[in-house]
């Protein structure tokens, strides 16, 4: 995951960045997407007004590259946050979900304390560590909610 996509990045710039960061560039992407490299080059050019990347093409571009930058740019433009989907960390076990949540909270607290120690700037690595631990905590919350829901009696509609 590329944590340094700027908050104000335009979706077209994000798509262009995918081509820049993918080994083999537009040629490789076009081949894996099954489209013309020339056409894809035009669609990824933020200055081209005659060719446009469709939503399905944007999804395919991100899927084959493994770089969800357009998704992140869209999310930021809509004042939302995207997180990678994860399998249930507790595999439905309520006790394990609770334990994982508590462990994740401790690890996030430690990462944040380390990052904020002193008066200096926070390093990119420290920021990524805090972000990772926050995502782990969110996964833990989700697992706990799902485990509790699984034990709750089903209500009839």
PDB file of C-alpha atoms in Angstrom:
ATOM      1  CA  UNK A   1       0.000   0.000   0.000  1.00  0.00           C
ATOM      2  CA  UNK A   2       1.273   3.438  -0.859  1.00  0.00           C
ATOM      3  CA  UNK A   3       0.624   5.559   2.227  1.00  0.00           C
ATOM      4  CA  UNK A   4       1.965   8.758   0.703  1.00  0.00           C
ATOM      5  CA  UNK A   5      -0.834   9.477  -1.793  1.00  0.00           C
ATOM      6  CA  UNK A   6      -1.578  13.084  -1.022  1.00  0.00           C
ATOM      7  CA  UNK A   7      -5.028  13.944   0.283  1.00  0.00           C
ATOM      8  CA  UNK A   8      -5.759  16.324  -2.588  1.00  0.00           C
ATOM      9  CA  UNK A   9      -4.556  14.060  -5.402  1.00  0.00           C
ATOM     10  CA  UNK A  10      -6.857  14.110  -8.406  1.00  0.00           C
ATOM     11  CA  UNK A  11      -8.154  10.749  -9.671  1.00  0.00           C
ATOM     12  CA  UNK A  12      -6.547  11.363 -13.069  1.00  0.00           C
ATOM     13  CA  UNK A  13      -3.190  12.073 -11.455  1.00  0.00           C
ATOM     14  CA  UNK A  14      -3.620   8.923  -9.368  1.00  0.00           C
ATOM     15  CA  UNK A  15      -4.248   6.822 -12.504  1.00  0.00           C
ATOM     16  CA  UNK A  16      -1.199   8.389 -14.179  1.00  0.00           C
ATOM     17  CA  UNK A  17       0.884   7.608 -11.065  1.00  0.00           C
ATOM     18  CA  UNK A  18      -0.122   3.948 -11.304  1.00  0.00           C
ATOM     19  CA  UNK A  19       1.400   3.815 -14.800  1.00  0.00           C
ATOM     20  CA  UNK A  20       4.543   5.525 -13.539  1.00  0.00           C
ATOM     21  CA  UNK A  21       5.026   3.101 -10.640  1.00  0.00           C
ATOM     22  CA  UNK A  22       4.124  -0.132 -12.417  1.00  0.00           C
ATOM     23  CA  UNK A  23       7.117  -2.061 -13.762  1.00  0.00           C
ATOM     24  CA  UNK A  24       6.863  -1.941 -17.553  1.00  0.00           C
ATOM     25  CA  UNK A  25       4.579   1.108 -17.413  1.00  0.00           C
ATOM     26  CA  UNK A  26       1.653   1.557 -19.776  1.00  0.00           C
ATOM     27  CA  UNK A  27       2.823  -1.275 -22.071  1.00  0.00           C
ATOM     28  CA  UNK A  28       2.692  -3.844 -19.276  1.00  0.00           C
ATOM     29  CA  UNK A  29      -0.597  -2.535 -17.882  1.00  0.00           C
ATOM     30  CA  UNK A  30      -2.269  -2.507 -21.296  1.00  0.00           C
ATOM     31  CA  UNK A  31      -1.144  -6.055 -22.005  1.00  0.00           C
ATOM     32  CA  UNK A  32      -2.507  -7.320 -18.664  1.00  0.00           C
ATOM     33  CA  UNK A  33      -5.754  -5.376 -19.147  1.00  0.00           C
ATOM     34  CA  UNK A  34      -6.187  -6.608 -22.731  1.00  0.00           C
ATOM     35  CA  UNK A  35      -6.350  -3.106 -24.226  1.00  0.00           C
ATOM     36  CA  UNK A  36      -4.331  -1.091 -26.726  1.00  0.00           C
ATOM     37  CA  UNK A  37      -1.229   0.479 -25.151  1.00  0.00           C
ATOM     38  CA  UNK A  38      -1.695   3.597 -27.300  1.00  0.00           C
ATOM     39  CA  UNK A  39      -5.300   4.057 -26.204  1.00  0.00           C
ATOM     40  CA  UNK A  40      -4.434   3.440 -22.548  1.00  0.00           C
ATOM     41  CA  UNK A  41      -1.591   5.971 -22.806  1.00  0.00           C
ATOM     42  CA  UNK A  42      -4.079   8.577 -24.026  1.00  0.00           C
ATOM     43  CA  UNK A  43      -6.575   7.716 -21.286  1.00  0.00           C
ATOM     44  CA  UNK A  44      -3.915   8.005 -18.566  1.00  0.00           C
ATOM     45  CA  UNK A  45      -2.632  11.351 -19.836  1.00  0.00           C
ATOM     46  CA  UNK A  46      -4.163  13.952 -17.475  1.00  0.00           C
ATOM     47  CA  UNK A  47      -3.835  16.579 -20.235  1.00  0.00           C
ATOM     48  CA  UNK A  48      -5.833  14.593 -22.816  1.00  0.00           C
ATOM     49  CA  UNK A  49      -9.449  15.748 -23.051  1.00  0.00           C
ATOM     50  CA  UNK A  50     -10.625  13.367 -25.785  1.00  0.00           C
ATOM     51  CA  UNK A  51      -9.939   9.983 -24.149  1.00  0.00           C
ATOM     52  CA  UNK A  52     -11.327   9.020 -20.746  1.00  0.00           C
ATOM     53  CA  UNK A  53     -10.750   6.085 -18.429  1.00  0.00           C
ATOM     54  CA  UNK A  54     -14.068   4.351 -17.673  1.00  0.00           C
ATOM     55  CA  UNK A  55     -14.903   3.217 -14.157  1.00  0.00           C
ATOM     56  CA  UNK A  56     -14.452  -0.435 -15.175  1.00  0.00           C
ATOM     57  CA  UNK A  57     -11.072   0.402 -16.707  1.00  0.00           C
ATOM     58  CA  UNK A  58     -10.053   2.236 -13.532  1.00  0.00           C
ATOM     59  CA  UNK A  59     -10.898  -0.868 -11.500  1.00  0.00           C
ATOM     60  CA  UNK A  60      -9.004  -3.103 -13.951  1.00  0.00           C
ATOM     61  CA  UNK A  61      -6.006  -0.744 -13.892  1.00  0.00           C
ATOM     62  CA  UNK A  62      -5.838  -0.931 -10.113  1.00  0.00           C
ATOM     63  CA  UNK A  63      -6.472  -4.683 -10.037  1.00  0.00           C
ATOM     64  CA  UNK A  64      -3.701  -5.613 -12.467  1.00  0.00           C
ATOM     65  CA  UNK A  65      -1.225  -3.151 -10.945  1.00  0.00           C
ATOM     66  CA  UNK A  66      -2.073  -3.890  -7.319  1.00  0.00           C
ATOM     67  CA  UNK A  67      -2.040  -0.124  -6.709  1.00  0.00           C
ATOM     68  CA  UNK A  68      -5.415   1.227  -5.508  1.00  0.00           C
ATOM     69  CA  UNK A  69      -4.436   4.877  -5.955  1.00  0.00           C
ATOM     70  CA  UNK A  70      -7.596   5.926  -7.824  1.00  0.00           C
ATOM     71  CA  UNK A  71      -9.663   4.404  -5.025  1.00  0.00           C
ATOM     72  CA  UNK A  72      -7.673   6.367  -2.435  1.00  0.00           C
ATOM     73  CA  UNK A  73      -8.014   9.604  -4.425  1.00  0.00           C
ATOM     74  CA  UNK A  74     -11.776   9.101  -4.807  1.00  0.00           C
ATOM     75  CA  UNK A  75     -12.117   8.290  -1.135  1.00  0.00           C
ATOM     76  CA  UNK A  76     -10.186  11.392  -0.087  1.00  0.00           C
ATOM     77  CA  UNK A  77     -12.213  13.583  -2.460  1.00  0.00           C
ATOM     78  CA  UNK A  78     -15.381  12.293  -0.781  1.00  0.00           C
ATOM     79  CA  UNK A  79     -13.919  12.743   2.718  1.00  0.00           C
ATOM     80  CA  UNK A  80     -13.782   8.997   3.395  1.00  0.00           C
ATOM     81  CA  UNK A  81     -11.049   6.528   4.271  1.00  0.00           C
ATOM     82  CA  UNK A  82     -10.272   3.233   2.540  1.00  0.00           C
ATOM     83  CA  UNK A  83      -8.800   0.236   4.303  1.00  0.00           C
ATOM     84  CA  UNK A  84      -7.710  -3.062   2.836  1.00  0.00           C
ATOM     85  CA  UNK A  85     -10.263  -5.767   3.512  1.00  0.00           C
ATOM     86  CA  UNK A  86      -8.957  -8.476   5.780  1.00  0.00           C
ATOM     87  CA  UNK A  87     -10.156 -11.926   6.677  1.00  0.00           C
ATOM     88  CA  UNK A  88     -11.741 -12.317  10.094  1.00  0.00           C
ATOM     89  CA  UNK A  89      -8.696 -12.210  12.368  1.00  0.00           C
ATOM     90  CA  UNK A  90     -10.535 -14.265  15.009  1.00  0.00           C
ATOM     91  CA  UNK A  91     -12.167 -16.751  12.635  1.00  0.00           C
ATOM     92  CA  UNK A  92     -15.469 -16.266  14.453  1.00  0.00           C
ATOM     93  CA  UNK A  93     -14.092 -17.052  17.916  1.00  0.00           C
ATOM     94  CA  UNK A  94     -15.530 -14.404  20.277  1.00  0.00           C
ATOM     95  CA  UNK A  95     -12.821 -14.819  22.935  1.00  0.00           C
ATOM     96  CA  UNK A  96     -10.080 -14.571  20.286  1.00  0.00           C
ATOM     97  CA  UNK A  97     -11.738 -11.478  18.810  1.00  0.00           C
ATOM     98  CA  UNK A  98     -11.738  -9.800  22.215  1.00  0.00           C
ATOM     99  CA  UNK A  99      -8.094 -10.773  22.845  1.00  0.00           C
ATOM    100  CA  UNK A 100      -7.026  -9.507  19.408  1.00  0.00           C
ATOM    101  CA  UNK A 101      -8.822  -6.209  19.973  1.00  0.00           C
ATOM    102  CA  UNK A 102      -7.068  -5.638  23.293  1.00  0.00           C
ATOM    103  CA  UNK A 103      -3.675  -6.612  21.871  1.00  0.00           C
ATOM    104  CA  UNK A 104      -4.197  -4.299  18.891  1.00  0.00           C
ATOM    105  CA  UNK A 105      -5.119  -1.406  21.160  1.00  0.00           C
ATOM    106  CA  UNK A 106      -1.909  -1.909  23.127  1.00  0.00           C
ATOM    107  CA  UNK A 107       0.191  -2.069  19.956  1.00  0.00           C
ATOM    108  CA  UNK A 108      -1.436   1.092  18.569  1.00  0.00           C
ATOM    109  CA  UNK A 109      -0.841   2.877  21.871  1.00  0.00           C
ATOM    110  CA  UNK A 110       2.828   1.847  21.836  1.00  0.00           C
ATOM    111  CA  UNK A 111       3.278   2.898  18.188  1.00  0.00           C
ATOM    112  CA  UNK A 112       1.670   6.285  18.813  1.00  0.00           C
ATOM    113  CA  UNK A 113       3.702   6.856  21.998  1.00  0.00           C
ATOM    114  CA  UNK A 114       6.932   6.023  20.160  1.00  0.00           C
ATOM    115  CA  UNK A 115       6.017   8.330  17.262  1.00  0.00           C
ATOM    116  CA  UNK A 116       5.126  11.230  19.528  1.00  0.00           C
ATOM    117  CA  UNK A 117       8.070  10.907  21.915  1.00  0.00           C
ATOM    118  CA  UNK A 118      10.082  14.143  21.933  1.00  0.00           C
ATOM    119  CA  UNK A 119       9.404  17.356  20.088  1.00  0.00           C
ATOM    120  CA  UNK A 120      10.772  16.418  16.669  1.00  0.00           C
ATOM    121  CA  UNK A 121       8.975  15.531  13.479  1.00  0.00           C
ATOM    122  CA  UNK A 122       7.422  12.088  13.130  1.00  0.00           C
ATOM    123  CA  UNK A 123       9.295   9.911  10.627  1.00  0.00           C
ATOM    124  CA  UNK A 124       7.548   8.322   7.670  1.00  0.00           C
ATOM    125  CA  UNK A 125       8.251   4.880   9.162  1.00  0.00           C
ATOM    126  CA  UNK A 126       6.727   5.865  12.498  1.00  0.00           C
ATOM    127  CA  UNK A 127       3.671   7.238  10.700  1.00  0.00           C
ATOM    128  CA  UNK A 128       3.286   4.019   8.703  1.00  0.00           C
ATOM    129  CA  UNK A 129       3.616   1.955  11.902  1.00  0.00           C
ATOM    130  CA  UNK A 130       0.844   3.975  13.596  1.00  0.00           C
ATOM    131  CA  UNK A 131      -1.312   3.658  10.479  1.00  0.00           C
ATOM    132  CA  UNK A 132      -0.727  -0.110  10.316  1.00  0.00           C
ATOM    133  CA  UNK A 133      -1.572  -0.594  13.990  1.00  0.00           C
ATOM    134  CA  UNK A 134      -4.707   1.555  13.592  1.00  0.00           C
ATOM    135  CA  UNK A 135      -5.798  -0.681  10.715  1.00  0.00           C
ATOM    136  CA  UNK A 136      -5.150  -3.749  12.863  1.00  0.00           C
ATOM    137  CA  UNK A 137      -7.317  -2.240  15.601  1.00  0.00           C
ATOM    138  CA  UNK A 138     -10.114  -1.574  13.109  1.00  0.00           C
ATOM    139  CA  UNK A 139      -9.884  -5.207  11.962  1.00  0.00           C
ATOM    140  CA  UNK A 140     -10.127  -6.244  15.597  1.00  0.00           C
ATOM    141  CA  UNK A 141     -13.221  -4.113  16.165  1.00  0.00           C
ATOM    142  CA  UNK A 142     -14.823  -5.634  13.086  1.00  0.00           C
ATOM    143  CA  UNK A 143     -14.001  -9.178  14.224  1.00  0.00           C
ATOM    144  CA  UNK A 144     -15.436  -8.517  17.689  1.00  0.00           C
ATOM    145  CA  UNK A 145     -18.659  -7.021  16.300  1.00  0.00           C
ATOM    146  CA  UNK A 146     -19.039  -9.994  13.941  1.00  0.00           C
ATOM    147  CA  UNK A 147     -18.394 -12.510  16.743  1.00  0.00           C
ATOM    148  CA  UNK A 148     -20.978 -10.838  18.989  1.00  0.00           C
ATOM    149  CA  UNK A 149     -23.466 -10.709  16.116  1.00  0.00           C
ATOM    150  CA  UNK A 150     -22.977 -14.425  15.485  1.00  0.00           C
ATOM    151  CA  UNK A 151     -23.979 -15.153  19.094  1.00  0.00           C
ATOM    152  CA  UNK A 152     -26.991 -12.826  19.032  1.00  0.00           C
ATOM    153  CA  UNK A 153     -30.422 -14.307  18.416  1.00  0.00           C
ATOM    154  CA  UNK A 154     -31.635 -13.664  14.904  1.00  0.00           C
ATOM    155  CA  UNK A 155     -34.529 -11.238  14.691  1.00  0.00           C
ATOM    156  CA  UNK A 156     -37.340 -11.935  12.301  1.00  0.00           C
ATOM    157  CA  UNK A 157     -37.993  -9.228   9.727  1.00  0.00           C
TER     158      UNK A 157
END
